[in-house]
Amino acid sequence: MDLHLADEVRAAIECGMPVVALESTVIAHGLPYPENIRTAMRCEAAIRGSGAVPATIALIGGEIRIGLSAAEIEALGSTDKARKISQKDLAIAAAMRLDAATTVSGTAALAHKAGIRVFATGGIGGVHRGDGSDVSGDLPTLARTPITVVCSGAKVILDLPRTREWLETFGVAVLGWETDELPAFYSRRSGLPVDQAVTSAAEVAAIAMARDELGYEAALLVGVPVPAEFELPREEVEAVVSEAIAAANEEGVRGKALTPFLLSRMASVSEGRTLAANIALLENNARVAGKIATAMSETA
Ligand code: PSU
Ligand code: MN
């Protein structure tokens, strides 16, 4: 299966220049139009501002694309036809020549295969609330993919303590960017510990390289808190989440439709404040990921 790398991304990988992968599910299913397109472009700009090359990943007509043009991002953000796919669906989407947006799971797998070492997103998937039978495909992919994922923790619609335990059990090391707690997406703190607080991109790069030298195959997760001015208080978030989950139960929304449903419901209930926080943390995570990728290529 060929990976189609954008020229700029291919050149950067070949010369050991820093590259940061971005997912496309957040564009196609996570944010409303037109904020999705604007945010995707701002994340790319933030990565460039940190000295790295952005590579947004998606499938177009079944072709695995590592690095999209602005026009391709625009197209992906304007259609509701792109399927949301995780790692398990990659073969299906490629063989069936589908247009598809990759989740954290699908993006991490493809980025690693392309030789990209850092990936930025908003919040990873995890163990959903309730009986725990809905567990995101993001988690098992992270447990077997040696890449560095920069995020603001897991999405707050999830059962965060169980998601944290899952990462512990399956050996995904969790770092806190200037914090000793795993961020809680819209909120800076979760009360859940990280394995190590870090204060610089060089520290993350050193840990990632030590992981590689040890031949350890799991991802390194870097939790970056949402910028303080966009933070929502946890109690307010809980109220919004409960409302959204109740609505999902009432409407019988399940499976992969659940996360997009909850995100959009919360945005309307909070009058756009969850959306503003989501956009701010995505852009900030992209900026931090760019710094980490730059530190990695300086020390490689
Ligand atoms: N983070 C965001 N918005 C999103 C997502 C993450 O800020 O829309 C997406 C990611 O692509 C993640 C997916 O992989 O939600 C998880 O969905 P699920 O629970 O169905 O695995
Ligand atoms: Mn899910």
Short mmCIF file of C-alpha atoms and ligand atoms in Angstrom, two decimals:
data_model
loop_
_atom_site.label_atom_id
_atom_site.label_comp_id
_atom_site.label_asym_id
_atom_site.label_seq_id
_atom_site.Cartn_x
_atom_site.Cartn_y
_atom_site.Cartn_z
CA MET A 1 0.00 0.00 0.00
CA ASP A 2 1.58 3.27 -1.12
CA LEU A 3 1.56 6.33 1.06
CA HIS A 4 1.23 9.53 -0.97
CA LEU A 5 3.40 12.14 0.71
CA ALA A 6 3.09 15.81 -0.19
CA ASP A 7 6.37 17.02 -1.73
CA GLU A 8 7.19 19.30 1.17
CA VAL A 9 6.52 16.55 3.71
CA ARG A 10 8.58 13.99 1.80
CA ALA A 11 11.51 16.39 1.51
CA ALA A 12 11.36 17.23 5.23
CA ILE A 13 11.27 13.56 6.29
CA GLU A 14 14.13 12.67 3.96
CA CYS A 15 16.39 15.40 5.37
CA GLY A 16 15.44 14.79 9.00
CA MET A 17 13.60 18.10 9.28
CA PRO A 18 10.77 18.32 11.85
CA VAL A 19 7.29 17.23 10.75
CA VAL A 20 4.05 17.15 12.76
CA ALA A 21 1.08 15.03 11.73
CA LEU A 22 -2.50 16.31 12.17
CA GLU A 23 -5.67 14.22 12.15
CA SER A 24 -8.63 14.89 9.87
CA THR A 25 -11.59 13.56 11.89
CA VAL A 26 -11.57 16.75 13.92
CA ILE A 27 -11.97 18.64 10.61
CA ALA A 28 -14.65 16.42 9.08
CA HIS A 29 -16.59 15.41 12.20
CA GLY A 30 -15.28 17.19 15.30
CA LEU A 31 -15.84 20.87 14.58
CA PRO A 32 -18.65 22.70 12.75
CA TYR A 33 -18.19 24.37 9.37
CA PRO A 34 -16.55 26.84 8.77
CA GLU A 35 -14.60 26.87 12.07
CA ASN A 36 -13.25 23.43 11.16
CA ILE A 37 -11.41 24.71 8.09
CA ARG A 38 -10.18 27.86 9.79
CA THR A 39 -8.91 25.83 12.75
CA ALA A 40 -7.16 23.29 10.53
CA MET A 41 -5.32 26.11 8.75
CA ARG A 42 -4.40 27.75 12.05
CA CYS A 43 -3.01 24.47 13.38
CA GLU A 44 -0.85 24.16 10.27
CA ALA A 45 0.33 27.76 10.72
CA ALA A 46 1.12 27.14 14.41
CA ILE A 47 3.28 24.15 13.47
CA ARG A 48 5.13 26.26 10.90
CA GLY A 49 5.57 28.98 13.50
CA SER A 50 7.40 26.43 15.66
CA GLY A 51 9.74 25.58 12.79
CA ALA A 52 8.14 22.32 11.63
CA VAL A 53 6.23 21.14 8.56
CA PRO A 54 2.55 20.16 9.05
CA ALA A 55 1.14 16.99 7.52
CA THR A 56 -2.63 16.63 7.74
CA ILE A 57 -3.57 13.01 7.05
CA ALA A 58 -6.68 11.69 5.27
CA LEU A 59 -7.74 9.32 2.49
CA ILE A 60 -8.93 10.81 -0.79
CA GLY A 61 -10.53 8.33 -3.16
CA GLY A 62 -8.78 5.58 -1.21
CA GLU A 63 -5.36 7.20 -1.62
CA ILE A 64 -3.51 7.57 1.67
CA ARG A 65 -2.44 11.21 1.77
CA ILE A 66 0.25 12.42 4.16
CA GLY A 67 -0.01 16.20 3.83
CA LEU A 68 -3.05 17.92 2.32
CA SER A 69 -3.16 21.16 0.35
CA ALA A 70 -5.32 24.05 1.56
CA ALA A 71 -7.87 23.21 -1.14
CA GLU A 72 -8.01 19.58 0.01
CA ILE A 73 -8.54 20.65 3.63
CA GLU A 74 -11.29 22.98 2.45
CA ALA A 75 -12.96 20.14 0.53
CA LEU A 76 -12.73 17.76 3.48
CA GLY A 77 -14.22 20.37 5.78
CA SER A 78 -17.13 21.17 3.46
CA THR A 79 -18.47 17.67 2.83
CA ASP A 80 -20.37 15.31 5.08
CA LYS A 81 -19.39 12.37 2.88
CA ALA A 82 -16.00 11.57 4.41
CA ARG A 83 -16.18 8.47 6.56
CA LYS A 84 -14.65 8.56 10.06
CA ILE A 85 -12.07 5.79 10.19
CA SER A 86 -9.71 4.28 12.74
CA GLN A 87 -6.72 2.00 12.11
CA LYS A 88 -8.87 -1.08 11.54
CA ASP A 89 -10.76 0.68 8.73
CA LEU A 90 -7.70 1.83 6.77
CA ALA A 91 -7.58 -1.27 4.58
CA ILE A 92 -11.30 -1.07 3.88
CA ALA A 93 -11.16 2.62 2.95
CA ALA A 94 -8.10 2.12 0.73
CA ALA A 95 -9.47 -0.93 -1.08
CA MET A 96 -12.94 0.56 -1.50
CA ARG A 97 -11.45 3.90 -2.65
CA LEU A 98 -13.28 5.94 -0.05
CA ASP A 99 -12.89 9.53 1.04
CA ALA A 100 -12.12 9.19 4.72
CA ALA A 101 -11.09 11.24 7.74
CA THR A 102 -8.69 9.53 10.11
CA THR A 103 -9.14 9.49 13.89
CA VAL A 104 -6.25 9.58 16.35
CA SER A 105 -5.97 5.82 15.84
CA GLY A 106 -5.87 5.97 12.03
CA THR A 107 -3.64 9.04 11.96
CA ALA A 108 -1.09 7.73 14.48
CA ALA A 109 -0.74 4.48 12.54
CA LEU A 110 -0.22 6.24 9.21
CA ALA A 111 2.06 8.95 10.58
CA HIS A 112 4.33 6.35 12.13
CA LYS A 113 4.39 4.36 8.90
CA ALA A 114 5.42 7.53 7.04
CA GLY A 115 8.28 8.17 9.46
CA ILE A 116 6.67 11.12 11.29
CA ARG A 117 7.52 11.17 14.98
CA VAL A 118 5.10 13.74 16.42
CA PHE A 119 1.34 14.05 16.10
CA ALA A 120 -0.91 16.81 17.48
CA THR A 121 -4.61 16.51 18.29
CA GLY A 122 -7.24 17.89 20.67
CA GLY A 123 -8.26 15.03 22.91
CA ILE A 124 -7.72 11.33 22.40
CA GLY A 125 -10.61 8.89 22.53
CA GLY A 126 -10.89 6.62 25.55
CA VAL A 127 -13.27 4.64 27.74
CA HIS A 128 -16.77 6.08 27.45
CA ARG A 129 -18.86 6.65 30.56
CA GLY A 130 -21.40 4.02 31.54
CA ASP A 131 -20.71 0.30 31.53
CA GLY A 132 -17.31 0.74 29.85
CA SER A 133 -18.18 -1.35 26.80
CA ASP A 134 -17.43 1.51 24.35
CA VAL A 135 -13.66 1.93 24.29
CA SER A 136 -12.11 4.05 21.54
CA GLY A 137 -9.86 2.33 19.02
CA ASP A 138 -7.43 5.16 19.81
CA LEU A 139 -6.25 3.39 22.96
CA PRO A 140 -5.06 0.05 21.52
CA THR A 141 -3.37 1.87 18.63
CA LEU A 142 -1.47 4.08 21.08
CA ALA A 143 -0.36 0.98 22.99
CA ARG A 144 1.36 -0.43 19.88
CA THR A 145 2.56 2.68 18.00
CA PRO A 146 5.84 4.35 18.98
CA ILE A 147 4.98 7.97 18.23
CA THR A 148 4.64 11.08 20.42
CA VAL A 149 1.07 12.36 20.67
CA VAL A 150 0.46 15.90 21.90
CA CYS A 151 -3.08 16.39 23.23
CA SER A 152 -5.10 17.96 26.06
CA GLY A 153 -5.80 14.59 27.63
CA ALA A 154 -8.82 12.55 26.70
CA LYS A 155 -12.08 14.17 25.68
CA VAL A 156 -14.03 15.13 28.78
CA ILE A 157 -17.14 13.28 27.59
CA LEU A 158 -15.26 10.12 28.60
CA ASP A 159 -14.67 8.31 31.87
CA LEU A 160 -11.32 9.97 32.58
CA PRO A 161 -10.21 7.82 35.56
CA ARG A 162 -10.83 4.62 33.59
CA THR A 163 -9.13 6.04 30.51
CA ARG A 164 -6.11 6.95 32.66
CA GLU A 165 -6.05 3.39 34.10
CA TRP A 166 -6.21 1.92 30.60
CA LEU A 167 -3.13 3.89 29.57
CA GLU A 168 -1.34 2.69 32.71
CA THR A 169 -2.23 -0.97 32.18
CA PHE A 170 -1.29 -1.02 28.52
CA GLY A 171 1.92 0.90 28.98
CA VAL A 172 1.39 4.31 27.41
CA ALA A 173 3.60 6.76 29.31
CA VAL A 174 1.88 10.07 30.07
CA LEU A 175 3.81 13.34 30.38
CA GLY A 176 2.36 16.63 31.64
CA TRP A 177 3.41 19.82 29.87
CA GLU A 178 4.16 22.18 32.77
CA THR A 179 1.68 20.23 34.88
CA ASP A 180 1.63 17.16 37.12
CA GLU A 181 -1.96 16.32 36.22
CA LEU A 182 -3.46 14.91 33.07
CA PRO A 183 -5.41 17.80 31.49
CA ALA A 184 -9.18 17.33 31.20
CA PHE A 185 -9.69 18.79 27.71
CA TYR A 186 -11.73 21.98 28.37
CA SER A 187 -10.30 22.15 31.90
CA ARG A 188 -6.64 22.33 32.86
CA ARG A 189 -6.80 19.76 35.67
CA SER A 190 -8.36 16.33 36.12
CA GLY A 191 -6.97 15.26 39.49
CA LEU A 192 -5.33 12.32 37.67
CA PRO A 193 -1.54 12.00 37.78
CA VAL A 194 0.94 12.00 34.91
CA ASP A 195 4.03 9.79 34.92
CA GLN A 196 6.32 12.80 34.59
CA ALA A 197 5.90 16.56 34.44
CA VAL A 198 8.06 18.19 31.75
CA THR A 199 8.92 21.83 31.19
CA SER A 200 10.59 21.84 27.80
CA ALA A 201 10.47 20.32 24.34
CA ALA A 202 14.02 19.06 24.88
CA GLU A 203 12.86 16.94 27.82
CA VAL A 204 10.09 15.36 25.75
CA ALA A 205 12.54 14.72 22.90
CA ALA A 206 15.00 13.05 25.30
CA ILE A 207 12.30 10.78 26.71
CA ALA A 208 11.01 9.85 23.24
CA MET A 209 14.51 9.02 22.07
CA ALA A 210 15.21 6.91 25.15
CA ARG A 211 11.96 5.06 24.44
CA ASP A 212 13.14 4.41 20.87
CA GLU A 213 16.55 3.23 22.02
CA LEU A 214 14.86 0.79 24.38
CA GLY A 215 12.85 -0.51 21.44
CA TYR A 216 9.61 0.15 23.31
CA GLU A 217 6.62 0.10 21.00
CA ALA A 218 4.00 2.26 22.75
CA ALA A 219 3.19 5.92 22.19
CA LEU A 220 4.30 8.70 24.48
CA LEU A 221 1.40 10.97 25.39
CA VAL A 222 2.08 14.63 26.17
CA GLY A 223 -0.82 16.32 27.98
CA VAL A 224 -0.95 20.08 27.35
CA PRO A 225 -3.55 22.07 29.33
CA VAL A 226 -5.96 24.33 27.42
CA PRO A 227 -4.74 27.98 27.51
CA ALA A 228 -5.99 29.47 30.81
CA GLU A 229 -8.09 32.21 29.22
CA PHE A 230 -10.23 29.61 27.42
CA GLU A 231 -10.57 27.15 30.31
CA LEU A 232 -14.07 26.17 31.43
CA PRO A 233 -14.63 25.31 35.11
CA ARG A 234 -15.02 21.56 35.68
CA GLU A 235 -18.45 21.88 37.34
CA GLU A 236 -19.80 23.77 34.35
CA VAL A 237 -18.31 21.22 31.96
CA GLU A 238 -19.87 18.37 33.93
CA ALA A 239 -23.31 19.95 33.63
CA VAL A 240 -22.90 20.35 29.88
CA VAL A 241 -21.56 16.80 29.47
CA SER A 242 -24.43 15.28 31.47
CA GLU A 243 -26.96 17.14 29.36
CA ALA A 244 -25.29 15.95 26.15
CA ILE A 245 -25.06 12.32 27.29
CA ALA A 246 -28.73 12.34 28.30
CA ALA A 247 -29.65 13.67 24.86
CA ALA A 248 -27.54 10.98 23.18
CA ASN A 249 -29.27 8.24 25.20
CA GLU A 250 -32.66 9.66 24.38
CA GLU A 251 -31.88 9.77 20.66
CA GLY A 252 -30.15 6.37 20.73
CA VAL A 253 -26.84 7.69 19.40
CA ARG A 254 -24.09 5.07 19.72
CA GLY A 255 -20.76 3.89 18.36
CA LYS A 256 -18.67 6.20 16.25
CA ALA A 257 -21.47 8.74 15.90
CA LEU A 258 -21.42 9.35 19.66
CA THR A 259 -18.29 11.50 19.97
CA PRO A 260 -19.28 13.96 17.17
CA PHE A 261 -22.82 14.14 18.56
CA LEU A 262 -21.65 14.98 22.08
CA LEU A 263 -19.14 17.59 20.87
CA SER A 264 -21.73 19.43 18.82
CA ARG A 265 -24.41 19.19 21.50
CA MET A 266 -22.04 20.63 24.10
CA ALA A 267 -21.12 23.49 21.81
CA SER A 268 -24.74 24.55 21.50
CA VAL A 269 -25.59 24.07 25.19
CA SER A 270 -22.52 26.10 26.24
CA GLU A 271 -23.27 28.79 23.64
CA GLY A 272 -20.03 28.14 21.84
CA ARG A 273 -17.72 28.20 24.84
CA THR A 274 -16.71 24.54 24.52
CA LEU A 275 -16.07 25.19 20.84
CA ALA A 276 -13.84 28.19 21.59
CA ALA A 277 -11.89 26.12 24.12
CA ASN A 278 -11.58 23.22 21.66
CA ILE A 279 -10.20 25.50 18.95
CA ALA A 280 -7.76 27.20 21.36
CA LEU A 281 -6.37 23.92 22.66
CA LEU A 282 -6.01 22.43 19.18
CA GLU A 283 -3.97 25.38 18.00
CA ASN A 284 -1.88 25.47 21.18
CA ASN A 285 -1.19 21.72 20.98
CA ALA A 286 -0.06 22.13 17.37
CA ARG A 287 2.37 24.85 18.45
CA VAL A 288 3.80 22.69 21.27
CA ALA A 289 4.05 19.67 18.95
CA GLY A 290 6.02 21.79 16.48
CA LYS A 291 8.49 22.68 19.22
CA ILE A 292 8.85 19.03 20.26
CA ALA A 293 9.41 17.89 16.67
CA THR A 294 12.01 20.64 16.25
CA ALA A 295 13.79 19.58 19.45
CA MET A 296 13.81 15.97 18.25
CA SER A 297 15.42 16.80 14.93
CA GLU A 298 18.00 19.02 16.61
CA THR A 299 19.12 16.20 18.90
CA ALA A 300 18.81 13.32 16.41
N1 PSU B 1 -10.32 15.65 19.54
C1 PSU B 1 -11.09 16.75 19.27
N2 PSU B 1 -12.15 16.57 18.43
C2 PSU B 1 -12.40 15.37 17.80
C3 PSU B 1 -11.58 14.23 18.08
C4 PSU B 1 -10.55 14.45 18.95
O1 PSU B 1 -10.83 17.83 19.82
O2 PSU B 1 -13.32 15.29 17.01
C5 PSU B 1 -11.80 12.89 17.38
C6 PSU B 1 -10.45 12.21 17.20
O3 PSU B 1 -10.29 11.90 15.83
C7 PSU B 1 -10.54 10.93 18.02
C8 PSU B 1 -11.99 10.61 17.88
O4 PSU B 1 -9.69 9.94 17.54
O5 PSU B 1 -12.61 11.91 18.05
C9 PSU B 1 -12.44 9.57 18.88
O6 PSU B 1 -13.64 9.02 18.47
P1 PSU B 1 -14.14 7.60 19.03
O7 PSU B 1 -14.54 7.85 20.46
O8 PSU B 1 -15.32 7.22 18.18
O9 PSU B 1 -13.01 6.63 18.90
MN MN B 2 -16.09 6.19 20.98
#
